[in-house]
PDB file of C-alpha atoms in Angstrom:
ATOM      1  CA  TYR Q   1      59.441 -52.351  -4.702  1.00 80.00           C
ATOM      2  CA  LEU Q   2      60.146 -54.782  -7.511  1.00 83.00           C
ATOM      3  CA  GLN Q   3      63.499 -53.063  -7.904  1.00 87.00           C
ATOM      4  CA  ARG Q   4      64.093 -53.470  -4.146  1.00 86.00           C
ATOM      5  CA  TRP Q   5      63.360 -57.167  -4.625  1.00 88.00           C
ATOM      6  CA  ARG Q   6      65.829 -57.366  -7.491  1.00 86.00           C
ATOM      7  CA  ASP Q   7      68.417 -55.421  -5.523  1.00 88.00           C
ATOM      8  CA  GLY Q   8      68.523 -58.122  -2.891  1.00 88.00           C
ATOM      9  CA  ALA Q   9      65.827 -57.129  -0.452  1.00 89.00           C
ATOM     10  CA  PRO Q  10      63.017 -59.609  -1.113  1.00 90.00           C
ATOM     11  CA  PRO Q  11      61.784 -59.734   2.503  1.00 90.00           C
ATOM     12  CA  TYR Q  12      61.414 -55.974   2.595  1.00 90.00           C
ATOM     13  CA  ALA Q  13      59.675 -55.818  -0.773  1.00 92.00           C
ATOM     14  CA  TRP Q  14      57.455 -58.776   0.114  1.00 94.00           C
ATOM     15  CA  GLY Q  15      56.161 -56.904   3.139  1.00 93.00           C
ATOM     16  CA  PHE Q  16      55.183 -53.997   0.919  1.00 93.00           C
ATOM     17  CA  PHE Q  17      53.517 -56.312  -1.609  1.00 95.00           C
ATOM     18  CA  ARG Q  18      51.525 -57.981   1.110  1.00 94.00           C
ATOM     19  CA  GLN Q  19      50.284 -54.628   2.413  1.00 95.00           C
ATOM     20  CA  LEU Q  20      49.287 -53.651  -1.100  1.00 95.00           C
ATOM     21  CA  ALA Q  21      47.437 -56.971  -1.627  1.00 96.00           C
ATOM     22  CA  GLU Q  22      45.560 -56.425   1.644  1.00 96.00           C
ATOM     23  CA  ARG Q  23      44.392 -53.041   0.310  1.00 97.00           C
ATOM     24  CA  GLU Q  24      43.643 -54.439  -3.146  1.00 96.00           C
ATOM     25  CA  PRO Q  25      42.575 -58.066  -2.624  1.00 96.00           C
ATOM     26  CA  ASP Q  26      40.938 -58.302  -6.068  1.00 97.00           C
ATOM     27  CA  ASN Q  27      43.882 -56.886  -8.080  1.00 97.00           C
ATOM     28  CA  ILE Q  28      44.494 -59.812 -10.430  1.00 98.00           C
ATOM     29  CA  ALA Q  29      47.755 -58.495 -11.880  1.00 96.00           C
ATOM     30  CA  LEU Q  30      49.192 -57.847  -8.392  1.00 96.00           C
ATOM     31  CA  LEU Q  31      48.216 -61.301  -7.111  1.00 97.00           C
ATOM     32  CA  ASN Q  32      49.588 -63.003 -10.199  1.00 97.00           C
ATOM     33  CA  ASN Q  33      52.868 -61.100 -10.138  1.00 95.00           C
ATOM     34  CA  MET Q  34      53.301 -61.761  -6.424  1.00 96.00           C
ATOM     35  CA  ALA Q  35      52.674 -65.470  -6.978  1.00 97.00           C
ATOM     36  CA  TRP Q  36      55.150 -65.583  -9.867  1.00 95.00           C
ATOM     37  CA  LEU Q  37      57.894 -63.920  -7.844  1.00 94.00           C
ATOM     38  CA  ALA Q  38      57.260 -66.134  -4.869  1.00 95.00           C
ATOM     39  CA  ALA Q  39      57.181 -69.316  -6.926  1.00 95.00           C
ATOM     40  CA  THR Q  40      60.071 -68.709  -9.288  1.00 93.00           C
ATOM     41  CA  ASP Q  41      62.664 -66.713  -7.393  1.00 93.00           C
ATOM     42  CA  PRO Q  42      64.954 -68.952  -5.329  1.00 91.00           C
ATOM     43  CA  GLY Q  43      65.668 -65.986  -3.118  1.00 90.00           C
ATOM     44  CA  ALA Q  44      62.004 -65.488  -2.195  1.00 92.00           C
ATOM     45  CA  PRO Q  45      61.339 -65.389   1.534  1.00 91.00           C
ATOM     46  CA  ALA Q  46      59.904 -68.634   2.896  1.00 90.00           C
ATOM     47  CA  GLU Q  47      56.615 -66.937   3.764  1.00 89.00           C
ATOM     48  CA  ALA Q  48      56.326 -65.737   0.156  1.00 92.00           C
ATOM     49  CA  ALA Q  49      56.982 -69.166  -1.280  1.00 88.00           C
ATOM     50  CA  GLY Q  50      54.375 -70.545   1.079  1.00 87.00           C
ATOM     51  CA  GLU Q  51      51.761 -68.118  -0.209  1.00 95.00           C
ATOM     52  CA  ALA Q  52      52.417 -68.577  -3.932  1.00 96.00           C
ATOM     53  CA  VAL Q  53      49.742 -71.216  -4.547  1.00 97.00           C
ATOM     54  CA  ARG Q  54      47.067 -69.288  -2.593  1.00 96.00           C
ATOM     55  CA  LEU Q  55      47.856 -66.087  -4.490  1.00 97.00           C
ATOM     56  CA  ALA Q  56      47.806 -67.831  -7.845  1.00 98.00           C
ATOM     57  CA  GLN Q  57      44.583 -69.632  -7.092  1.00 97.00           C
ATOM     58  CA  ARG Q  58      42.949 -66.344  -6.051  1.00 97.00           C
ATOM     59  CA  ALA Q  59      44.139 -64.680  -9.286  1.00 98.00           C
ATOM     60  CA  GLU Q  60      42.766 -67.569 -11.353  1.00 98.00           C
ATOM     61  CA  GLN Q  61      39.451 -67.450  -9.430  1.00 97.00           C
ATOM     62  CA  LEU Q  62      39.093 -63.711 -10.032  1.00 98.00           C
ATOM     63  CA  ASP Q  63      40.022 -64.111 -13.739  1.00 97.00           C
ATOM     64  CA  GLY Q  64      37.674 -67.025 -14.246  1.00 96.00           C
ATOM     65  CA  GLY Q  65      40.402 -69.160 -15.781  1.00 93.00           C
ATOM     66  CA  ARG Q  66      40.564 -67.117 -19.002  1.00 96.00           C
ATOM     67  CA  ASP Q  67      44.229 -66.001 -18.891  1.00 98.00           C
ATOM     68  CA  PRO Q  68      46.848 -68.568 -19.768  1.00 98.00           C
ATOM     69  CA  ALA Q  69      49.538 -66.511 -18.086  1.00 97.00           C
ATOM     70  CA  ILE Q  70      47.717 -66.816 -14.782  1.00 98.00           C
ATOM     71  CA  LEU Q  71      47.314 -70.572 -15.242  1.00 98.00           C
ATOM     72  CA  ASN Q  72      51.032 -70.698 -16.015  1.00 97.00           C
ATOM     73  CA  THR Q  73      51.758 -68.935 -12.749  1.00 98.00           C
ATOM     74  CA  LEU Q  74      49.517 -71.367 -10.922  1.00 98.00           C
ATOM     75  CA  SER Q  75      51.465 -74.222 -12.522  1.00 97.00           C
ATOM     76  CA  ALA Q  76      54.788 -72.726 -11.359  1.00 96.00           C
ATOM     77  CA  ALA Q  77      53.428 -72.192  -7.859  1.00 97.00           C
ATOM     78  CA  LEU Q  78      52.162 -75.754  -7.609  1.00 96.00           C
ATOM     79  CA  ALA Q  79      55.475 -77.068  -8.871  1.00 94.00           C
ATOM     80  CA  GLN Q  80      57.338 -74.998  -6.290  1.00 94.00           C
ATOM     81  CA  ALA Q  81      55.045 -76.366  -3.608  1.00 94.00           C
ATOM     82  CA  GLY Q  82      55.834 -79.938  -4.757  1.00 93.00           C
ATOM     83  CA  ASP Q  83      52.437 -80.801  -6.220  1.00 95.00           C
ATOM     84  CA  ALA Q  84      53.718 -82.275  -9.463  1.00 93.00           C
ATOM     85  CA  ALA Q  85      50.421 -83.704 -10.767  1.00 95.00           C
ATOM     86  CA  GLU Q  86      48.434 -80.522 -10.214  1.00 96.00           C
ATOM     87  CA  ALA Q  87      51.328 -78.393 -11.617  1.00 96.00           C
ATOM     88  CA  LEU Q  88      51.372 -80.442 -14.788  1.00 96.00           C
ATOM     89  CA  ALA Q  89      47.562 -80.306 -15.115  1.00 96.00           C
ATOM     90  CA  ALA Q  90      47.554 -76.508 -14.712  1.00 97.00           C
ATOM     91  CA  GLY Q  91      50.404 -76.210 -17.179  1.00 97.00           C
ATOM     92  CA  LYS Q  92      48.526 -78.256 -19.760  1.00 96.00           C
ATOM     93  CA  ARG Q  93      45.419 -76.094 -19.291  1.00 97.00           C
ATOM     94  CA  ALA Q  94      47.541 -72.965 -19.684  1.00 97.00           C
ATOM     95  CA  LEU Q  95      49.106 -74.336 -22.878  1.00 97.00           C
ATOM     96  CA  ALA Q  96      45.763 -75.301 -24.434  1.00 96.00           C
ATOM     97  CA  LEU Q  97      44.323 -71.924 -23.604  1.00 97.00           C
ATOM     98  CA  ALA Q  98      47.279 -69.993 -24.972  1.00 97.00           C
ATOM     99  CA  ARG Q  99      47.064 -71.964 -28.190  1.00 97.00           C
ATOM    100  CA  ALA Q 100      43.275 -71.480 -28.419  1.00 97.00           C
ATOM    101  CA  GLN Q 101      43.784 -67.730 -28.037  1.00 97.00           C
ATOM    102  CA  GLY Q 102      46.468 -67.679 -30.734  1.00 97.00           C
ATOM    103  CA  ASN Q 103      49.170 -66.511 -28.306  1.00 97.00           C
ATOM    104  CA  GLN Q 104      51.990 -68.556 -29.853  1.00 96.00           C
ATOM    105  CA  ALA Q 105      54.833 -66.874 -27.972  1.00 97.00           C
ATOM    106  CA  LEU Q 106      53.279 -67.625 -24.582  1.00 96.00           C
ATOM    107  CA  ALA Q 107      52.242 -71.085 -25.734  1.00 96.00           C
ATOM    108  CA  GLU Q 108      55.825 -71.920 -26.629  1.00 95.00           C
ATOM    109  CA  ARG Q 109      57.156 -70.782 -23.236  1.00 95.00           C
ATOM    110  CA  ILE Q 110      54.468 -72.792 -21.479  1.00 96.00           C
ATOM    111  CA  ARG Q 111      55.123 -75.820 -23.713  1.00 95.00           C
ATOM    112  CA  ILE Q 112      58.777 -75.842 -22.670  1.00 94.00           C
ATOM    113  CA  ARG Q 113      57.804 -75.863 -18.978  1.00 92.00           C
ATOM    114  CA  VAL Q 114      55.122 -78.524 -19.499  1.00 94.00           C
ATOM    115  CA  ASP Q 115      57.591 -80.741 -21.405  1.00 93.00           C
ATOM    116  CA  ARG Q 116      60.086 -80.389 -18.581  1.00 92.00           C
ATOM    117  CA  MET Q 117      57.486 -81.217 -15.985  1.00 90.00           C
ATOM    118  CA  ALA Q 118      56.208 -84.201 -17.950  1.00 87.00           C
ATOM    119  CA  GLY Q 119      59.799 -85.455 -18.132  1.00 82.00           C
ATOM    120  CA  GLY Q 120      60.032 -85.438 -14.399  1.00 55.00           C
ATOM    121  CA  GLY Q 121      61.941 -82.185 -13.874  1.00 52.00           C
ATOM    122  CA  LEU Q 122      59.721 -79.557 -12.352  1.00 48.00           C
ATOM    123  CA  ASP Q 123      60.808 -76.331 -13.999  1.00 47.00           C
ATOM    124  CA  THR Q 124      59.974 -73.211 -11.993  1.00 45.00           C
ATOM    125  CA  ALA Q 125      62.506 -70.962 -13.726  1.00 46.00           C
ATOM    126  CA  PRO Q 126      61.132 -67.692 -15.122  1.00 45.00           C
ATOM    127  CA  ASP Q 127      59.896 -67.915 -18.719  1.00 45.00           C
ATOM    128  CA  GLU Q 128      62.123 -65.285 -20.188  1.00 39.00           C
TER     129      GLU Q 128
END
């Protein structure tokens, strides 16, 4: 269904992802990936964008705040929702955690986003 999303059918794919999340409400990877798509894809359905923060918060809660990629997703979701202060705070936590874990590649991608947010431009573009 990710390919369906990419092929221009986000509402259709989102419906499938929501059903899957209802069946697997504790699937951290699924929740995180859904939140990332919803927060960073300008073509995401409005209902998806509206759920991004909740999904990212749930993924972080389940993970216990140990995964910097999940915190990065939370930061992107908060930015998309217009909560600049919380987005920046989550981004800084993600950056510190990635550095502490020695994940330099992820840390650099997060650092770029945090720098953009700190400069006033909320960056929700995918970190590719």
